[in-house]
Coordinates of C-alpha atoms in Angstrom, one line a residue:
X1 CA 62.4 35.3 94.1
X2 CA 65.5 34.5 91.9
X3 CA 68.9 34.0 92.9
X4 CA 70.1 37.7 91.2
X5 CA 67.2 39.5 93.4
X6 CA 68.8 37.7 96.7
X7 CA 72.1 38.9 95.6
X8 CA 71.1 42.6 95.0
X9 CA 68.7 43.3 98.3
X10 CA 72.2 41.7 100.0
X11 CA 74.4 44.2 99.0
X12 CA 72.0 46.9 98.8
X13 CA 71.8 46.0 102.9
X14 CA 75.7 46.0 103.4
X15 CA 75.3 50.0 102.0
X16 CA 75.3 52.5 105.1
X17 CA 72.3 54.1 105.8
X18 CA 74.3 57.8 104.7
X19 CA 75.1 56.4 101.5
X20 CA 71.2 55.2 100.5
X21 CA 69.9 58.8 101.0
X22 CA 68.1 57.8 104.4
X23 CA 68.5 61.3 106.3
X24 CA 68.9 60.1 110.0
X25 CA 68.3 62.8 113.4
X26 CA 72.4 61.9 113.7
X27 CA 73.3 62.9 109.6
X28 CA 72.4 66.7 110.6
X29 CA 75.2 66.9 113.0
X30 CA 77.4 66.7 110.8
X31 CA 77.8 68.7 107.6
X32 CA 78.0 66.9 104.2
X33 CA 79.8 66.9 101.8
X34 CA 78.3 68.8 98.3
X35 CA 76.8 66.3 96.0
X36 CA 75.5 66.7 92.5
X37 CA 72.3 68.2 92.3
X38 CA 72.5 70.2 95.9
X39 CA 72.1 74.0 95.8
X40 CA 74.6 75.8 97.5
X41 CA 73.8 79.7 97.8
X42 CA 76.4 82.4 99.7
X43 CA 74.9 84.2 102.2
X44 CA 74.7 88.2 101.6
X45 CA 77.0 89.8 104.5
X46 CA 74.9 90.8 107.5
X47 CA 71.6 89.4 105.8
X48 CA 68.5 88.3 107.4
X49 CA 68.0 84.8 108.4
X50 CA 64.2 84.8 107.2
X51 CA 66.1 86.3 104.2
X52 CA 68.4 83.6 103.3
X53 CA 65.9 81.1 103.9
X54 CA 63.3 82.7 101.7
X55 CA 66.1 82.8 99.1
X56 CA 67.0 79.0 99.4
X57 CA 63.7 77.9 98.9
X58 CA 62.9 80.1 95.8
X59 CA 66.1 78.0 94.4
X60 CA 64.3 74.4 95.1
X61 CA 61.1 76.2 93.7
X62 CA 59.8 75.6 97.4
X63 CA 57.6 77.8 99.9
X64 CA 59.3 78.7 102.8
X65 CA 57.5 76.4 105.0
X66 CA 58.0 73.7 103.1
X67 CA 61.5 73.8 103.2
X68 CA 62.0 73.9 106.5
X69 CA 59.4 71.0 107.3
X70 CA 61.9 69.0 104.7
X71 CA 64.9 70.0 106.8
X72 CA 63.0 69.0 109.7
X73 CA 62.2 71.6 111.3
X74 CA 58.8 73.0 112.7
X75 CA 57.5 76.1 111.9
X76 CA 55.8 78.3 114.4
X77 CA 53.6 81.4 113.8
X78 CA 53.1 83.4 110.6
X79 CA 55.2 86.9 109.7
X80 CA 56.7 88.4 106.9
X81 CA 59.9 90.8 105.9
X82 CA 61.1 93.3 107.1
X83 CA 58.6 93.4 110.0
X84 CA 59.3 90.3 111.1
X85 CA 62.4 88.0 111.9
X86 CA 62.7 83.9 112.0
X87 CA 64.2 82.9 114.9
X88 CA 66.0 79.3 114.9
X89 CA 67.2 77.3 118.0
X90 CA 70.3 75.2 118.4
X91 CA 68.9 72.1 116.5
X92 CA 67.3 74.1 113.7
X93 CA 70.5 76.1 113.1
X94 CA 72.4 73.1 112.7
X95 CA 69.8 71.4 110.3
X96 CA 70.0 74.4 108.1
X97 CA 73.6 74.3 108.3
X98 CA 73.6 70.4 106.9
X99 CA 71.0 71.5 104.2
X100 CA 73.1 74.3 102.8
X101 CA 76.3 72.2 103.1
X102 CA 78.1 75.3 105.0
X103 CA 79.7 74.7 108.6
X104 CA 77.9 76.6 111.2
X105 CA 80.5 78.6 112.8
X106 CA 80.8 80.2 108.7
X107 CA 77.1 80.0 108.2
X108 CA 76.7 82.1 112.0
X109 CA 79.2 84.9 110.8
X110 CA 77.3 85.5 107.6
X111 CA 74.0 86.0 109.3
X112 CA 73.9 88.0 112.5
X113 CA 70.7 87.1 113.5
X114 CA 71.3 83.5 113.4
X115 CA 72.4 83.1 116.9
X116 CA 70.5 80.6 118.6
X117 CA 68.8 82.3 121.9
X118 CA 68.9 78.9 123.9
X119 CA 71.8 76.7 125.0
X120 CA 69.4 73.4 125.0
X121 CA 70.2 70.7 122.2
X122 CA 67.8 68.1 123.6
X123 CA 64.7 70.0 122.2
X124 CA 63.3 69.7 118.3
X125 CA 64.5 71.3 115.6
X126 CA 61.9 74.6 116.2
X127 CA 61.4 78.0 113.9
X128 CA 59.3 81.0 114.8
X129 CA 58.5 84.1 113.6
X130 CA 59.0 87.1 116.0
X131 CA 57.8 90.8 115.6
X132 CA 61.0 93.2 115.2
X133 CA 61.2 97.0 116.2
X134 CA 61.7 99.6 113.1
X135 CA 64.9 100.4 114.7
X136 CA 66.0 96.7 114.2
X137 CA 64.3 95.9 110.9
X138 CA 66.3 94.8 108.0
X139 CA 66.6 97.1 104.5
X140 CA 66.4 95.8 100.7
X141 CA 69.6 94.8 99.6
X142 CA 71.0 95.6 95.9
X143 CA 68.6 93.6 93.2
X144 CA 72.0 93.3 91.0
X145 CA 73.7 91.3 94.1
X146 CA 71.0 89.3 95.4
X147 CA 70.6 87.9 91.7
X148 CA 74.0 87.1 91.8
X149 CA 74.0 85.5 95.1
X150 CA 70.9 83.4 94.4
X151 CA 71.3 81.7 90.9
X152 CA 69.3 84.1 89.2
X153 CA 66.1 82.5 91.3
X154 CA 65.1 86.1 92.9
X155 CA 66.4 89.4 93.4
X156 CA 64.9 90.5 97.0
X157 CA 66.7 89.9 100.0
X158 CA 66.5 91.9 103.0
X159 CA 70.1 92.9 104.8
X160 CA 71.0 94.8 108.1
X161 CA 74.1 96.5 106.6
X162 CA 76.7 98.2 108.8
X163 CA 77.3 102.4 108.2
X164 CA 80.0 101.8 105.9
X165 CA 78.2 100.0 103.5
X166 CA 74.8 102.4 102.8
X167 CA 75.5 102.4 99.2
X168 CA 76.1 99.6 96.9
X169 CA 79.2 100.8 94.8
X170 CA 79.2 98.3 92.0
X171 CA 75.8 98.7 90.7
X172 CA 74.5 102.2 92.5
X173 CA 71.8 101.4 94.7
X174 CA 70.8 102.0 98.0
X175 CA 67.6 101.5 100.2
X176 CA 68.4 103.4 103.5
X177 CA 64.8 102.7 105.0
X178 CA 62.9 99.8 105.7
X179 CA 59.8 100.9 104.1
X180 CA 61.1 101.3 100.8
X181 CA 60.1 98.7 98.3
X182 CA 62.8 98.1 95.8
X183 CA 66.1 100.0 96.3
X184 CA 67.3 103.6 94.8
X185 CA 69.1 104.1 92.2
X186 CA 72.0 106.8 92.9
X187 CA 73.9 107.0 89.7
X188 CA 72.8 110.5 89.7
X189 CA 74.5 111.4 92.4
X190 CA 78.1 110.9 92.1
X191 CA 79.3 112.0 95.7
X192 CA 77.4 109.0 97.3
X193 CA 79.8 107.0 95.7
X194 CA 83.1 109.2 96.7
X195 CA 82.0 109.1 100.1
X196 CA 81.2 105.4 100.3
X197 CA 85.0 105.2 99.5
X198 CA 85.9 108.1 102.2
X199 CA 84.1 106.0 104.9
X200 CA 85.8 103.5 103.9
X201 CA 89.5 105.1 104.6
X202 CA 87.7 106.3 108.0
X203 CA 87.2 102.9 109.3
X204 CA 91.1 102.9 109.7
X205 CA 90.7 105.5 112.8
X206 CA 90.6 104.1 116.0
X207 CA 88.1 107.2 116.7
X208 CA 85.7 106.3 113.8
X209 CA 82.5 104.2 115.6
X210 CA 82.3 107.2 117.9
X211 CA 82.9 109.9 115.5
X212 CA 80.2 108.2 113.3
X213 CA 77.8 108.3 115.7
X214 CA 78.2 112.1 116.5
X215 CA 78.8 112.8 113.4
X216 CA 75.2 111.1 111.9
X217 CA 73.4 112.6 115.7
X218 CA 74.6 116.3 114.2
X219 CA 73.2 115.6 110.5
X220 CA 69.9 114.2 111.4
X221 CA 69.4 117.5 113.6
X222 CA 70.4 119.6 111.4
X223 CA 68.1 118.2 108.7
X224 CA 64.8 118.2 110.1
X225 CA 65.5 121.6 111.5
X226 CA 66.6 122.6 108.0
X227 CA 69.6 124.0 109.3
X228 CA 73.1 125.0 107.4
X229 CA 72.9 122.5 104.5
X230 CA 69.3 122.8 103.7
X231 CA 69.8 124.0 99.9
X232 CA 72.1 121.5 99.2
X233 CA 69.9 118.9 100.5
X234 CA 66.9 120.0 98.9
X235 CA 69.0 119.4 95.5
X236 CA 70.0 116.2 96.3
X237 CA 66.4 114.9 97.2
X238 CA 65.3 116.4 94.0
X239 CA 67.5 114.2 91.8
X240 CA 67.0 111.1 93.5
X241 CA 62.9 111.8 93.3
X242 CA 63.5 112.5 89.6
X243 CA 65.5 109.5 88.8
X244 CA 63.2 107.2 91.4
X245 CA 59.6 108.2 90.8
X246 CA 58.5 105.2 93.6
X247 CA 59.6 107.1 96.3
X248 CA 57.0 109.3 96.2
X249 CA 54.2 106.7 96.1
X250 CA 56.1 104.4 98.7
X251 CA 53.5 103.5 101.4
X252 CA 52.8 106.9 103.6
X253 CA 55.8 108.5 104.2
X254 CA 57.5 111.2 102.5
X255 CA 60.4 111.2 100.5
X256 CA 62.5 113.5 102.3
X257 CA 61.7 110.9 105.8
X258 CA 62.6 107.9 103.2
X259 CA 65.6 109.3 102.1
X260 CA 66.9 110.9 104.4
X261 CA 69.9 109.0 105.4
X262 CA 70.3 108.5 102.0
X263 CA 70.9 112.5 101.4
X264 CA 73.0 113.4 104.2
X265 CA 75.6 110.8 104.0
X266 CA 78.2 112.6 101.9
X267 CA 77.9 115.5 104.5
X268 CA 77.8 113.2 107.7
X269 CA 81.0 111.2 106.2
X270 CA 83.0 114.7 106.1
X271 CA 81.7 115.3 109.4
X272 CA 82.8 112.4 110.8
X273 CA 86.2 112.4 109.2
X274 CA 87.2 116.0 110.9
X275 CA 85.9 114.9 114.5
X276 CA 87.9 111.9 114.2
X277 CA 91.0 113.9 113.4
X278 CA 90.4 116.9 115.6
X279 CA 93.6 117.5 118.2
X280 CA 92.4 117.3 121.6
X281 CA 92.7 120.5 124.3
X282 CA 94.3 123.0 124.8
X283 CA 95.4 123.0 121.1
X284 CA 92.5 124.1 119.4
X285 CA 89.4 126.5 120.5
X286 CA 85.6 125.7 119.5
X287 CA 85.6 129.1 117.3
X288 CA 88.9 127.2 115.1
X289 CA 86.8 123.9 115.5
X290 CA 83.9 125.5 113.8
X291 CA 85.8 127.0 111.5
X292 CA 87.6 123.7 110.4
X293 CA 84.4 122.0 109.8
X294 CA 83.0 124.8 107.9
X295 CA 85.7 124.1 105.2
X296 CA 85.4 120.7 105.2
X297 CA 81.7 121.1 104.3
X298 CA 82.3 123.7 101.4
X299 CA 80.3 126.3 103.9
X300 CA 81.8 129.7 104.2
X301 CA 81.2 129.4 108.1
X302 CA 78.7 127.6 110.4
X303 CA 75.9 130.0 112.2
X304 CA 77.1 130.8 115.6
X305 CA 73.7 129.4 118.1
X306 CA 74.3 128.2 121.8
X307 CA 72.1 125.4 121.1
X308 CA 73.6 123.8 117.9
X309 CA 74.3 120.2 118.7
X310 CA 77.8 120.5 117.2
X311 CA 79.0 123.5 119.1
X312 CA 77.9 122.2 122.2
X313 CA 79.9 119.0 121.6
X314 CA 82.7 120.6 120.6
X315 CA 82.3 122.7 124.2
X316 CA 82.4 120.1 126.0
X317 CA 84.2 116.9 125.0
X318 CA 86.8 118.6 123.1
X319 CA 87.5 122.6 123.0
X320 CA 87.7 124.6 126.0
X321 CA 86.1 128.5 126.3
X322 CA 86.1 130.5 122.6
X323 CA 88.4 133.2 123.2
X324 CA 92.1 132.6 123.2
X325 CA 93.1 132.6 127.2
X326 CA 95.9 135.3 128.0
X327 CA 99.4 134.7 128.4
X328 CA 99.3 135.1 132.4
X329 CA 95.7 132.8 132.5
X330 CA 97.5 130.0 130.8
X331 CA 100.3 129.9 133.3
X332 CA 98.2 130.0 136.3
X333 CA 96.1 127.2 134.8
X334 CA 99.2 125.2 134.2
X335 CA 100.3 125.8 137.6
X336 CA 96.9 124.8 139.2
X337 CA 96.7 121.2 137.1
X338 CA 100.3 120.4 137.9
X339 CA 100.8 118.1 140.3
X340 CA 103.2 118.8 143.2
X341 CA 106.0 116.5 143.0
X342 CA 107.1 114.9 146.6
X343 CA 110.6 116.3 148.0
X344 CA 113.5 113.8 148.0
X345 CA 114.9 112.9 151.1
X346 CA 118.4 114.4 151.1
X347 CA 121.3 111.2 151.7
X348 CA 123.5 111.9 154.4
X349 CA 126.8 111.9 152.2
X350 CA 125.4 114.9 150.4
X351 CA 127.5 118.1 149.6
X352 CA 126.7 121.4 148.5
X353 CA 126.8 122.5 145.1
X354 CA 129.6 125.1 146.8
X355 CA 131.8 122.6 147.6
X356 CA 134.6 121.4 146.1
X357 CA 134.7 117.2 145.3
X358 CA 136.5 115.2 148.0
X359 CA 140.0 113.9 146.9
X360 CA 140.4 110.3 148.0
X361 CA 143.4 109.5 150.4
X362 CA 145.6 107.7 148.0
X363 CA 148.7 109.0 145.9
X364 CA 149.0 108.9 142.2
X365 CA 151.9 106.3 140.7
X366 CA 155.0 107.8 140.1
X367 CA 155.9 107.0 135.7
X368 CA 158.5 105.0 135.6
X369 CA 161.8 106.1 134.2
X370 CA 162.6 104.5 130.6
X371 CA 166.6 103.2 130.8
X372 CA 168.5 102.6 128.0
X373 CA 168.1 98.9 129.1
X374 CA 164.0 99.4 129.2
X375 CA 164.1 101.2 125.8
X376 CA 164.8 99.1 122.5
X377 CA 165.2 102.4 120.4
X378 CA 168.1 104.1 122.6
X379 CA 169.9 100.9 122.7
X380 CA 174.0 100.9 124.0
X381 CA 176.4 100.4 120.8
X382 CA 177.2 97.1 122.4
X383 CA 174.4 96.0 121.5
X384 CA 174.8 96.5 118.1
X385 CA 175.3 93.8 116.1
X386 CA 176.5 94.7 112.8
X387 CA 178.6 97.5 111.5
X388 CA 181.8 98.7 112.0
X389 CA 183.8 99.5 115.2
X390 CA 184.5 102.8 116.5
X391 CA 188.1 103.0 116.9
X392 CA 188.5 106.9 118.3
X393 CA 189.4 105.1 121.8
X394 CA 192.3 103.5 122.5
X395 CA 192.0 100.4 123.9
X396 CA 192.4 99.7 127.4

């Protein structure tokens, strides 16, 4: 071995362990910084964590499992999306925080199913697959964004978006059920986008989680009975069918189950908007209510039943009776919810209104006289200084 190789395996020792590429168990604690070559893709907001990982690996041209058995971490079980869900402990969360170079509080926020289930940071780094409900399973998010979000390395990502965000604005696209495919394209109907900006003004309402809900309860009855708003639905899911022939070959559902959502959104938004905004009792009656919300829907008036789910709501969280109460019933009900107020105990230095005030026992200061002495303006001629003397008086 020449002198030159001695020097070079010398130095090459002195260089930390970080620095030579040699991932240690204590490099994934902390996050690294980004260095040439390294991948960094943003998370979609509220996307899947089987999602994002799937997504990462199509950018390394990897299979899932093989990325996470580079980032050193064991996979368990078998599944796939939207029926299924990876779940990551502690240690695996922060590994694939040090892969994607993002800090773990950011990358945690970005993916709402990221949260580790266990408190224990002893145990390997550990994935597994687990079987999700259809109430919990994620949708397709917009082709056009994923693509964006991923380097151009796929365009399928699976998201669970909040209400407010249904319908992708930018690019006109939507997937409101899990068993759709690829997402729908609404650019034929205009009013998804004008309520997807309505719904966003509602969010400023302090009423608008619970009006939402209500409000999306009312809808979804009143569009499998086919109640009110029938025609105008049927329209709706007529264009969207024309403009997306897949949703009518999409696995065994029908369109008007796949869509659904999809169709009465502008209607639930204006819904929701009134009920936030409604005054509370005694200000407005259930028939006024009604007749409100028929407006706001473009309906010349809602049909009057005793079991429609919005009447009865209106009954009994916020209207009282129909009929306007009388003059004398209004007053008796005031009297009967106001409290009584206690008497106040009377001080013993009280006097009747009757009575005149008490004069206190002392005399007013007399004025005081002004002299000629006390006042400078009616001054003696003595005390005149200049000008002539008056001789009309003889002298003494």
């Amino acid at each position: 071995m020449s002198r030159t190789d001695v020097t070079d395996r010398a130095a090459a020792a002195a260089i930390p362990a970080q620095q030579r590429g040699v991932l240690t168990t204590q490099a994934w604690l902390q996050v690294p910084s980004a260095a040439p070559g390294v991948l960094r893709l943003r998370p979609l907001p509220g996307e899947a964590t089987a999602s994002y990982a799937q997504r990462l690996a199509a950018a390394y041209r990897l299979r899932l499992p093989h990325l996470l058995h580079g980032a050193g971490i064991t996979l368990h079980r078998h599944g796939t999306l939207p029926a299924a869900e990876l779940h990551l402990n502690h240690n695996a969360a922060q590994h694939l925080a040090g892969l994607t170079r993002t800090p773990l509080p950011h990358l945690t926020r970005a993916l709402p199913r990221l949260v580790p289930d266990d408190d224990a940071h002893h145990t390997a780094a550990t994935a597994r697959w687990k079987r999700l409900e259809a109430g919990q399973q994620p949708v397709r998010a917009c082709t056009l964004c994923t693509r964006h979000h991923s380097q151009n390395a796929t365009d399928t990502a699976w998201v669970h978006p909040p209400p407010h965000r249904v319908v992708c604005p930018r690019h006109h696209q939507a997937a409101p059920d899990p068993r759709l495919t690829s997402p729908i394209r609404t650019g034929a109907v205009p009013e998804l986008s004008a309520a997807h900006h309505t719904h966003q003004r509602l969010l400023r309402h302090p009423r608008a989680a619970t009006a939402w809900t209500a409000a999306r309860a009312i809808t979804t009855r009143w569009y499998d009975h086919q109640q009110h708003l029938t025609h105008r639905w049927h329209t709706r899911l007529t264009q969207l069918c024309a403009t997306n022939p897949h949703l009518t070959t999409t696995s065994n559902a029908s369109p008007a189950l796949l869509a659904r959502d999809l169709v009465t959104y502008p209607e639930t938004v204006a819904l929701a908007r009134t009920l936030a905004t409604l005054p509370k009792q005694p200000h407005r009656t259930t028939d006024n209510a009604l007749s409100l919300i028929a407006h706001r829907l473009g309906l010349p008036r809602l049909a009057s039943n005793a079991n429609d789910p919005l009447r009865a709501l209106l009954t009994h969280t916020r209207c009282p009776a129909s009929t306007t109460p009388t003059p004398q019933s209004a007053t008796a009900h005031r009297r009967a919810t106001t409290p009584t107020r206690k008497p106040r105990s009377i001080p013993h230095n009280y006097r009747a209104a009757d009575q005149p005030p008490e004069q206190p026992n002392r005399t007013r200061p007399q004025p005081t006289p002004i002299t000629p002495e006390r006042n400078r303006f009616s001054r003696p001629k003595s005390h005149i200084k200049y000008g002539t003397p008056d001789h009309s008086t003889p002298a003494p």
